[in-house]
XYZ file of C-alpha atoms in Angstrom:
707
model
C 57.783 146.184 151.826
C 61.834 146.561 152.574
C 62.916 150.165 153.544
C 64.020 152.699 151.375
C 68.151 153.471 151.862
C 69.940 155.852 150.201
C 73.020 154.438 148.744
C 76.029 155.183 146.268
C 78.180 152.858 144.727
C 82.107 152.446 144.138
C 84.387 149.945 142.272
C 86.475 149.813 145.149
C 90.233 148.574 143.365
C 91.703 146.925 146.813
C 88.022 144.286 146.358
C 88.532 140.978 147.103
C 89.191 139.251 143.379
C 87.138 136.537 142.584
C 89.406 133.262 142.377
C 92.154 133.108 145.147
C 95.728 133.408 144.113
C 97.999 131.636 145.993
C 95.272 130.463 148.335
C 95.907 126.463 149.927
C 93.843 123.782 148.983
C 92.122 123.562 152.354
C 90.647 127.123 152.101
C 90.238 126.993 149.167
C 86.951 126.186 148.615
C 85.052 129.724 150.060
C 87.420 131.085 148.002
C 86.334 129.797 144.932
C 82.554 131.350 144.895
C 82.339 133.208 142.412
C 79.832 136.068 142.790
C 76.744 135.150 141.952
C 75.321 138.766 141.167
C 77.626 138.522 138.020
C 76.938 135.318 136.930
C 73.058 135.648 137.037
C 74.517 138.943 133.942
C 76.595 136.019 132.486
C 74.118 133.742 131.581
C 71.645 136.483 130.582
C 74.330 136.968 127.846
C 74.664 133.679 126.581
C 70.562 134.234 126.042
C 71.401 137.959 124.545
C 73.898 135.473 122.052
C 71.204 133.486 120.607
C 69.871 136.502 119.307
C 72.973 136.766 117.517
C 72.854 133.232 115.393
C 72.166 133.708 112.131
C 70.255 129.665 112.426
C 68.044 131.278 114.778
C 64.442 133.206 112.821
C 64.262 135.974 113.065
C 61.866 137.074 114.615
C 62.940 134.458 117.411
C 65.651 136.918 117.866
C 63.899 139.773 118.539
C 62.307 137.270 121.331
C 65.120 136.506 122.840
C 66.068 140.032 123.204
C 62.601 140.378 125.210
C 63.519 137.489 127.051
C 66.370 139.419 128.293
C 64.015 142.658 128.999
C 62.253 140.128 131.469
C 64.755 139.060 133.086
C 66.714 142.003 133.833
C 63.283 143.394 135.079
C 63.215 140.858 137.944
C 66.923 141.042 138.032
C 66.754 143.898 139.334
C 63.220 143.310 141.623
C 64.814 140.574 143.227
C 68.306 140.024 143.612
C 69.662 143.120 142.209
C 67.360 144.754 145.635
C 68.773 141.999 147.533
C 71.908 142.231 147.244
C 72.060 145.523 147.758
C 69.693 145.787 150.944
C 73.211 143.302 152.236
C 75.547 144.868 150.741
C 74.829 148.582 151.956
C 77.279 149.683 154.369
C 74.723 151.275 157.291
C 76.886 154.324 158.581
C 77.433 155.308 154.672
C 75.832 153.392 152.057
C 78.115 153.316 150.383
C 78.228 149.898 148.139
C 81.123 148.795 146.744
C 83.415 145.967 145.208
C 81.691 143.346 143.090
C 78.413 145.071 143.574
C 79.975 147.741 142.245
C 81.620 145.710 138.714
C 78.062 143.809 139.122
C 76.078 147.233 137.912
C 79.129 148.149 135.276
C 77.960 145.314 133.858
C 74.345 145.420 133.934
C 74.681 149.033 132.244
C 77.047 146.847 129.201
C 74.474 144.615 128.661
C 72.006 145.843 128.206
C 73.637 148.726 126.116
C 74.731 146.168 123.649
C 70.875 144.858 124.008
C 69.239 147.615 122.407
C 72.749 148.354 120.057
C 71.879 144.566 118.583
C 68.424 145.659 118.784
C 68.959 148.802 116.817
C 71.372 147.819 114.878
C 71.048 144.884 113.755
C 67.633 143.129 114.144
C 65.335 146.030 113.187
C 67.077 146.470 109.579
C 66.552 143.099 108.962
C 63.199 143.072 109.684
C 62.025 146.579 107.773
C 64.101 144.431 104.758
C 61.476 141.619 104.849
C 58.618 143.992 105.250
C 58.375 144.121 108.973
C 58.798 148.216 110.970
C 58.312 149.593 113.482
C 57.698 153.381 112.183
C 58.415 156.555 114.640
C 56.424 159.540 113.404
C 59.019 160.493 110.654
C 59.038 157.732 109.231
C 54.978 157.631 108.423
C 52.965 158.416 105.073
C 50.618 160.868 105.686
C 47.937 158.855 105.547
C 49.434 156.986 107.981
C 50.438 160.272 110.045
C 46.887 161.283 109.866
C 45.017 157.209 111.265
C 47.709 157.769 114.357
C 46.138 161.148 115.291
C 42.790 159.443 114.368
C 43.957 156.413 116.708
C 45.187 159.232 119.481
C 42.264 161.260 120.028
C 39.858 158.619 119.703
C 42.039 155.599 121.897
C 44.873 157.436 124.193
C 44.188 160.765 125.093
C 40.702 160.827 126.511
C 42.473 158.200 128.955
C 45.464 160.746 129.398
C 45.617 162.959 132.609
C 48.331 165.355 132.716
C 49.544 166.136 135.742
C 51.421 169.924 136.167
C 53.466 169.828 140.072
C 53.716 172.394 142.049
C 53.106 172.739 145.961
C 49.434 171.306 145.706
C 50.457 169.296 142.635
C 53.240 167.134 144.452
C 55.134 164.133 142.124
C 52.758 161.251 141.875
C 53.829 157.427 143.291
C 55.242 156.012 140.669
C 54.207 152.517 139.705
C 56.783 149.737 139.068
C 57.316 148.951 135.854
C 54.734 151.430 134.785
C 55.313 154.125 131.263
C 55.342 157.773 132.083
C 56.520 160.682 130.601
C 58.054 163.460 132.009
C 57.765 166.716 130.358
C 59.478 170.348 130.823
C 57.010 172.943 129.718
C 57.522 176.483 128.845
C 56.116 179.604 129.612
C 52.634 179.477 132.058
C 50.270 178.171 134.034
C 46.612 179.237 133.986
C 47.433 181.212 137.132
C 50.272 182.359 135.710
C 53.169 180.597 137.078
C 56.368 179.162 135.714
C 55.784 175.372 136.757
C 57.932 173.884 134.585
C 58.016 170.357 134.904
C 54.625 167.066 133.739
C 54.448 163.929 134.604
C 51.827 161.869 131.846
C 51.077 158.315 133.261
C 50.535 155.691 130.467
C 47.831 152.983 131.418
C 48.127 150.068 131.381
C 45.352 149.284 129.722
C 46.091 150.886 125.916
C 48.433 148.574 124.276
C 52.035 149.644 123.528
C 52.466 147.807 119.909
C 49.941 148.988 116.891
C 49.502 147.936 114.411
C 48.308 150.295 111.337
C 46.172 149.119 108.485
C 46.783 147.524 105.669
C 45.516 149.326 102.964
C 47.938 151.917 104.358
C 50.811 149.855 105.465
C 52.913 150.142 101.308
C 52.773 146.387 101.361
C 54.398 146.446 105.234
C 53.175 144.751 108.812
C 53.877 148.408 109.562
C 53.569 148.821 113.495
C 54.253 151.670 115.340
C 54.396 152.207 119.539
C 52.024 153.275 121.795
C 55.046 155.837 122.842
C 55.347 157.237 119.681
C 52.038 158.073 118.856
C 51.852 160.146 122.430
C 55.027 161.748 121.376
C 53.757 162.861 117.909
C 50.843 164.586 119.972
C 52.229 165.479 123.355
C 51.580 169.283 123.223
C 47.818 168.813 122.280
C 48.332 167.675 126.266
C 49.204 171.117 127.342
C 47.523 173.641 124.568
C 48.453 176.651 126.461
C 52.838 176.044 126.503
C 55.565 174.859 124.715
C 56.691 171.781 125.379
C 60.694 172.141 125.547
C 61.871 168.492 126.215
C 60.179 165.095 127.382
C 61.220 161.721 128.093
C 59.477 158.666 128.690
C 61.335 156.997 131.596
C 59.942 153.649 133.898
C 61.206 152.754 137.903
C 62.543 149.648 138.785
C 61.250 148.426 142.251
C 62.212 146.113 144.811
C 59.451 143.374 144.499
C 59.911 140.800 146.955
C 56.941 140.683 149.295
C 57.311 141.400 152.962
C 55.486 139.811 155.026
C 56.108 138.387 158.940
C 54.528 134.809 158.535
C 55.426 134.455 162.264
C 52.871 137.537 163.230
C 50.284 137.210 160.693
C 47.031 134.879 161.275
C 46.062 134.694 158.152
C 48.940 134.385 154.977
C 45.981 134.858 152.480
C 45.271 137.236 154.376
C 48.125 139.581 154.264
C 49.290 138.565 151.209
C 46.553 139.576 149.061
C 46.509 142.924 151.340
C 50.636 143.009 150.507
C 50.737 142.791 147.042
C 49.533 146.506 146.524
C 51.974 148.464 147.905
C 54.336 145.423 145.636
C 53.789 147.841 142.696
C 55.635 150.844 145.164
C 58.787 149.145 146.839
C 61.892 150.730 147.438
C 63.621 151.988 143.760
C 66.085 149.952 142.033
C 66.580 151.594 138.739
C 65.442 154.790 136.817
C 65.497 153.914 132.818
C 64.948 157.013 130.595
C 65.933 157.438 126.702
C 69.145 158.167 125.663
C 68.511 162.180 124.475
C 66.828 163.194 128.105
C 67.527 166.701 129.159
C 70.258 166.103 131.895
C 68.314 168.308 134.412
C 65.384 166.004 134.069
C 67.458 163.037 135.098
C 68.848 164.083 137.271
C 65.007 165.660 138.631
C 64.108 162.208 138.158
C 66.698 160.405 140.606
C 65.440 162.815 142.999
C 62.325 161.938 142.675
C 63.648 158.312 143.733
C 66.022 158.839 146.064
C 68.752 157.022 143.545
C 72.585 157.615 142.821
C 73.886 157.994 138.974
C 74.609 154.700 139.046
C 70.771 153.462 138.768
C 70.287 155.700 135.790
C 70.161 153.636 132.714
C 69.769 155.739 129.668
C 68.566 153.507 126.271
C 68.177 153.842 123.029
C 64.766 152.783 122.065
C 61.804 152.145 123.852
C 61.887 152.431 127.582
C 60.860 148.703 128.039
C 61.937 146.197 125.208
C 59.039 142.832 126.669
C 56.248 144.898 125.291
C 58.161 144.238 121.571
C 56.130 140.317 122.009
C 53.295 141.666 120.920
C 54.245 143.516 117.964
C 56.229 139.171 117.344
C 52.598 137.901 117.825
C 51.345 140.375 115.487
C 53.576 139.467 112.773
C 52.000 137.345 110.071
C 54.950 135.517 109.036
C 56.098 131.418 109.656
C 59.322 131.412 108.243
C 60.766 133.871 110.472
C 59.766 131.914 113.891
C 60.626 128.156 115.346
C 59.011 125.268 113.520
C 55.857 124.668 115.593
C 57.247 122.358 118.031
C 53.846 119.010 118.920
C 55.074 116.873 121.941
C 55.133 113.217 121.347
C 52.646 110.671 123.316
C 54.646 108.485 125.406
C 55.277 105.214 123.721
C 54.987 104.003 126.971
C 51.619 104.899 127.578
C 48.990 103.164 125.417
C 45.817 106.132 124.144
C 43.590 103.266 124.185
C 44.295 102.130 128.308
C 43.928 104.164 131.165
C 46.607 105.809 132.310
C 46.322 104.600 136.274
C 46.207 100.843 134.673
C 49.683 101.302 132.954
C 51.172 102.768 135.437
C 50.125 100.184 138.269
C 51.835 97.638 135.910
C 55.141 99.414 135.651
C 57.115 103.810 136.290
C 56.410 106.022 133.532
C 58.940 108.441 132.519
C 58.345 111.424 130.785
C 60.294 113.999 129.008
C 58.881 117.336 128.080
C 58.070 119.445 126.183
C 59.928 116.475 123.571
C 57.326 114.046 125.274
C 53.110 115.080 125.811
C 52.450 116.786 129.014
C 48.842 115.285 128.392
C 49.507 112.151 130.337
C 49.861 113.904 133.392
C 45.946 115.807 132.870
C 44.419 112.501 131.697
C 45.364 111.093 135.092
C 44.057 113.478 136.898
C 41.275 113.341 134.815
C 40.920 109.411 135.961
C 41.319 109.789 139.055
C 38.287 112.756 139.275
C 36.054 110.347 136.790
C 37.001 107.478 138.546
C 34.289 106.490 141.494
C 36.895 104.574 143.246
C 39.246 106.753 143.390
C 39.260 108.266 147.092
C 41.677 110.779 146.905
C 44.252 112.942 145.734
C 46.443 115.710 147.061
C 48.695 117.640 145.341
C 51.047 120.785 145.529
C 50.230 123.835 143.336
C 52.856 126.139 142.904
C 53.104 127.992 139.570
C 49.855 126.690 137.518
C 49.178 129.735 135.865
C 45.733 131.720 136.226
C 44.102 129.310 133.635
C 44.895 125.918 134.157
C 43.297 122.818 133.593
C 44.393 120.631 136.095
C 42.871 123.579 139.211
C 39.315 122.746 137.222
C 40.291 118.908 137.927
C 40.558 119.933 141.517
C 37.308 121.697 141.775
C 35.257 119.377 140.118
C 36.947 116.272 142.066
C 36.162 118.863 145.432
C 32.664 119.227 143.925
C 32.240 115.221 143.583
C 32.918 114.514 147.494
C 36.402 113.481 146.861
C 39.162 114.118 149.789
C 40.796 116.704 148.501
C 44.504 117.924 149.626
C 46.253 121.512 147.698
C 48.980 121.901 149.119
C 49.382 126.340 147.607
C 52.549 128.100 147.860
C 50.742 131.643 148.121
C 54.420 132.892 148.281
C 55.318 131.816 144.589
C 57.265 135.136 143.354
C 54.663 136.787 140.992
C 52.171 134.138 140.710
C 50.592 135.248 144.401
C 47.564 136.268 142.814
C 46.958 133.441 141.101
C 47.632 131.167 143.461
C 45.275 133.182 146.353
C 42.052 133.055 143.584
C 42.905 129.014 143.317
C 43.007 129.077 147.082
C 39.522 130.768 147.296
C 38.062 128.293 144.719
C 39.055 125.397 145.688
C 38.341 126.127 149.836
C 34.637 127.129 148.556
C 34.053 123.661 147.169
C 35.141 122.193 149.989
C 39.106 121.388 149.371
C 41.042 121.298 152.268
C 43.890 123.957 151.228
C 46.923 124.448 153.501
C 49.516 127.340 152.298
C 52.330 124.991 153.645
C 55.023 125.477 156.905
C 55.792 128.902 158.355
C 58.565 130.041 156.621
C 59.268 128.049 153.494
C 58.079 127.764 150.549
C 56.800 124.739 149.163
C 58.635 124.065 145.761
C 57.879 120.220 145.435
C 56.223 118.887 142.513
C 53.878 115.810 144.127
C 50.456 114.349 142.448
C 49.181 111.729 144.688
C 46.185 109.670 144.403
C 44.823 107.227 146.268
C 42.171 104.329 145.522
C 40.162 101.740 146.701
C 40.824 97.748 145.020
C 39.135 95.692 145.905
C 39.948 95.421 149.942
C 43.232 97.500 150.627
C 43.629 101.105 149.521
C 46.598 102.205 146.765
C 48.021 105.019 145.223
C 49.497 106.645 142.266
C 51.412 109.621 142.575
C 52.874 112.197 140.106
C 56.732 113.809 140.118
C 58.172 116.518 138.552
C 61.016 118.479 138.444
C 58.907 121.039 136.226
C 55.155 122.783 137.059
C 51.708 121.480 136.997
C 51.628 123.811 133.765
C 50.590 122.997 130.518
C 51.719 125.624 128.925
C 55.206 125.809 130.279
C 55.527 122.183 129.644
C 55.317 122.979 126.334
C 58.370 125.699 126.744
C 60.693 124.697 129.112
C 62.256 121.008 129.254
C 61.660 118.816 132.658
C 61.125 115.422 133.442
C 57.616 113.738 134.991
C 57.511 110.607 136.698
C 54.267 108.085 137.325
C 55.171 105.165 139.848
C 52.424 102.886 141.971
C 55.846 101.898 143.831
C 54.881 101.540 147.774
C 57.572 103.050 149.432
C 58.354 106.214 146.979
C 53.841 106.611 147.695
C 53.591 106.373 151.160
C 57.248 108.561 151.191
C 54.250 110.869 149.597
C 52.040 110.656 151.329
C 53.936 111.055 154.682
C 55.221 114.554 153.321
C 51.185 116.378 152.640
C 50.497 114.578 156.518
C 53.857 116.675 157.313
C 52.303 119.950 155.653
C 48.953 119.425 156.526
C 49.201 118.447 160.059
C 52.469 120.380 161.303
C 53.636 117.034 162.336
C 57.175 115.586 162.956
C 58.176 114.319 158.922
C 57.812 110.515 159.101
C 61.550 108.852 158.308
C 61.528 108.538 154.279
C 62.911 105.304 152.721
C 62.926 106.703 148.793
C 62.747 110.512 148.643
C 65.035 112.501 149.600
C 63.348 115.404 151.289
C 64.747 119.711 151.827
C 64.979 121.309 154.405
C 65.432 117.425 156.659
C 67.433 114.766 154.542
C 68.370 116.288 150.985
C 71.543 117.976 150.820
C 72.729 116.199 153.572
C 72.160 112.886 151.198
C 73.796 114.927 148.118
C 76.823 115.397 150.412
C 76.954 111.949 151.843
C 76.745 110.545 147.878
C 79.766 112.936 147.531
C 81.287 112.027 149.894
C 81.461 108.216 148.606
C 82.188 109.370 145.320
C 85.579 110.758 146.325
C 86.261 107.545 148.434
C 85.645 105.637 145.458
C 88.886 108.275 143.540
C 90.866 107.220 146.126
C 90.660 103.896 145.922
C 91.176 103.611 142.177
C 87.536 103.013 140.928
C 85.616 104.725 138.936
C 84.592 107.549 139.596
C 81.931 110.296 137.352
C 79.259 112.968 139.240
C 77.074 114.007 136.317
C 74.148 116.867 137.677
C 72.070 119.513 136.120
C 70.698 121.859 137.267
C 69.464 125.344 136.957
C 71.548 127.147 139.273
C 74.624 126.322 141.474
C 74.900 128.790 144.585
C 75.224 126.952 148.454
C 78.643 126.899 149.449
C 78.284 123.799 151.022
C 77.318 121.499 148.186
C 79.487 123.409 145.713
C 82.383 122.387 148.846
C 81.357 118.993 148.425
C 82.020 118.642 144.913
C 85.371 120.632 145.272
C 85.895 117.423 147.684
C 84.806 114.880 145.516
C 86.773 116.833 142.188
C 90.272 117.004 144.487
C 89.890 113.232 145.560
C 90.243 112.524 141.234
C 86.768 112.471 140.647
C 85.622 112.969 137.336
C 82.745 116.101 137.709
C 80.114 116.967 134.702
C 78.046 120.117 135.596
C 75.393 121.500 133.026
C 74.245 124.695 134.500
C 71.648 126.228 133.335
C 71.714 129.775 135.116
C 74.030 131.233 137.805
C 77.228 128.781 138.683
C 79.592 130.266 141.584
C 81.559 127.537 141.081
C 84.730 128.285 139.094
C 86.041 125.486 137.834
C 89.700 124.221 135.907
C 90.991 126.251 139.235
C 94.944 124.155 139.122
C 94.644 121.684 142.235
C 91.765 122.497 143.493
C 88.980 121.926 140.727
C 90.642 121.507 137.814
C 88.396 118.181 137.613
C 84.853 119.807 137.462
C 84.113 121.033 134.113
C 80.614 123.167 133.374
C 78.614 123.815 130.915
C 75.552 125.943 129.722
C 72.791 125.135 127.219
C 70.870 128.051 126.440
C 68.399 126.759 123.572
C 64.978 126.864 122.019
C 63.343 125.567 124.584
C 64.980 126.943 128.555
C 66.683 124.260 130.037
C 64.539 123.247 133.393
C 65.171 119.175 134.952
C 66.693 118.344 137.761
C 68.676 115.418 137.791
C 71.689 114.032 138.840
C 74.130 110.998 138.409
C 76.382 109.440 141.227
C 79.002 106.201 140.388
C 81.360 105.029 143.033
C 82.822 101.867 140.938
C 81.965 100.449 137.778
C 78.604 97.430 138.816
C 74.690 97.955 138.920
C 74.512 98.935 142.841
C 77.970 101.136 142.400
C 75.192 104.119 141.199
C 72.788 106.138 142.464
C 70.182 108.522 140.223
C 68.084 110.924 141.625
C 65.351 113.268 139.924
C 64.026 116.210 141.333
C 62.131 119.303 141.947
C 65.710 121.461 144.027
C 68.473 123.628 142.083
C 71.402 123.519 144.318
C 70.943 126.770 146.176
C 70.713 127.248 149.698
C 66.900 128.352 149.793
C 66.156 125.244 147.879
C 68.230 123.185 150.643
C 67.175 124.868 154.091
C 64.017 127.505 153.022
C 62.250 124.871 151.216
C 59.817 121.730 150.149
C 61.687 120.260 147.979
C 61.962 116.581 147.377
C 64.418 114.593 144.833
C 63.322 110.282 143.580
C 65.213 107.103 142.343
C 65.362 106.099 139.492
C 65.399 102.433 140.147
C 64.427 100.543 136.829
C 67.970 100.119 135.062
C 65.970 100.623 132.072
C 64.636 103.896 132.974
C 67.750 105.235 133.992
C 69.785 104.377 131.452
C 66.747 106.674 129.213
C 67.330 109.045 131.613
C 71.453 109.169 130.908
C 70.823 108.989 127.221
C 68.158 112.132 127.223
C 69.325 114.270 130.131
C 72.985 114.041 130.113
C 75.415 112.628 127.053
C 73.551 114.909 124.382
C 74.264 117.705 126.711
C 77.629 116.649 127.187
C 78.885 116.220 123.892
C 76.321 119.743 122.224
C 78.201 121.943 120.489
C 75.674 123.572 118.965
C 73.527 125.424 122.671
C 76.069 124.856 124.781
C 78.522 127.701 126.513
C 81.589 126.803 129.215
C 82.823 128.155 132.025
C 86.196 129.356 132.967
C 88.006 129.799 136.294
C 87.173 134.146 136.013
C 83.780 133.192 135.973
C 83.763 134.465 131.940
C 81.797 131.806 129.464
C 82.898 130.806 126.284
C 80.567 128.888 123.559
C 81.891 125.803 122.298
C 82.363 125.080 118.696
C 83.730 122.267 116.290
C 87.070 123.700 114.969
C 85.207 125.110 112.062
C 83.175 127.281 114.437
C 79.447 125.328 113.323
C 78.747 123.247 115.601
C 76.834 120.038 114.166
C 75.686 118.289 117.534
C 72.417 120.143 119.289
C 70.460 118.350 122.788
C 67.696 119.674 122.452
C 67.389 119.076 118.334
C 68.598 115.561 118.331
C 65.500 114.988 121.288
C 63.314 116.377 119.228
C 63.935 114.700 115.827
C 63.982 111.199 118.117
C 60.127 112.202 120.090
C 58.721 112.903 116.840
């Protein structure tokens, strides 16, 4: 893990502004970079806005609050931790300027989140008979049940730790739930050690449903913290509990493994995973009522400045409210179930392999089912003429039908190559487990290339057909995970195109052998050609604009933070091309700056489904050969372009290309329900009709289209 360092934060008055004042056009592109951390926080504000919408069912509004909490955990564990490491002054340890402003905005965002939770959502749920009861609100029967639950399920697992020189402050794991307790009186040996810590085991459920017989016609729940709080004094029978607070610490969770030095990356990562729970402390959360002396004591223990303290008005981990949402019995307060349709281009009664041998097939998730991908792999496993299967594995989950099929393929004697990305953040353990299981049945498992994450999503099947070998492939903008394929918008692409499948084979050969990457005909591959080819296409569009031709760029991705591509976009816009960007999350390009980016527009769509597809469309004239459309696995971020194995592939079939445009670009440019526009100062405004309602939701329209 990263070495610990003391840091403070100050917002200097002379911090560099986000945007240039009278900067020259030549110098403008670099100066136009908005702050990445603040852009991530702005995205979370857009997610929180979903929780305010009256047209979103109540339980789903609460789930958006939980999503923000989960996102903020990752923000502190990864993004903010990295930013602190990069921005800390080695002499003074002072963090200032943009990072200090980001810290201020994080505090404000979390305060707004809890205000929405307490003042709007929980009262609205209570009016619908869904209540979260604290001790004062519980009746006599409910208190008796809670007491029995505490003595039976909770107390046997709690070990209060009194602090003294022989009982030092304990190791507190990342994001674990704890109590700090201030005690009066003397301990068993007549000493005044006044502080105790109570760790709450992770095995205990954080939200407990009360039996219907004592819920008075409501759906009643209690928090585990409320149960413990009501009986805290029983843990210290000879002492007086004078004050207490829940607390939770968020730690730097990036794994620190020197890939150049270790002999076995899997072994090294498995060892490092346990250390992740105890990285450098980044944020401390306590309840709002926590006494000042206790919060200062905790800050000192974790070596944190005051700015890292977050006093919250409610549970210190709102993510746990998901367990209440899942237990509530109410269809009316949830989204109507969404059932993906079977793709019309794939007859149900016909082999997937036979269908894609005839023409390319596009899948648009979650509007279309992910099941054809599973069926494709199952056919390959069961077909005796299939000799080899190669697949990249990034985020498949701890349970995966696709991984089980790869295991079965290896058992049947097929050549199976699995490129397992062990460094997929927070999925490392699941991927290590899959790698070990695959190796145990004879699959060839590699972990990509030292220093590069394998983020490309590729599945290649080699089949004997008569006297020759043919290849069939699936490429995707998203992960091989059937669960997230129901929640994320992504594009899958089946093809038997010899040039594309040969390129995919070259990628796998490179990943396995470490031989030089063969020159690809159709695929653009990072870190070798993807960024440079995207820049070249932007320059081609810019040149067309200078000649007065039709010049247009429409691109959709999750994040835009790569300075090289931002520069190219700015130059393209300055040449007169129209540039529309659909960026769900962080965007460091400031649009609409007069004379610099006034031809560039940026919008973000945040709806029921997580926008995840990556689509890049370039037009440099009016003819059918004067455009290019690529789908890919990479966002336009420096890490994707320089430190990952990524692929982008062309959609050359005119019908499929038009379908991609009609489904993934045009609807999002006209969305006035879920869309936001980015201003030059980094702020976002919701897109609405003049009457404030909004009529066109891209996601709803696509769901309706694919019924």
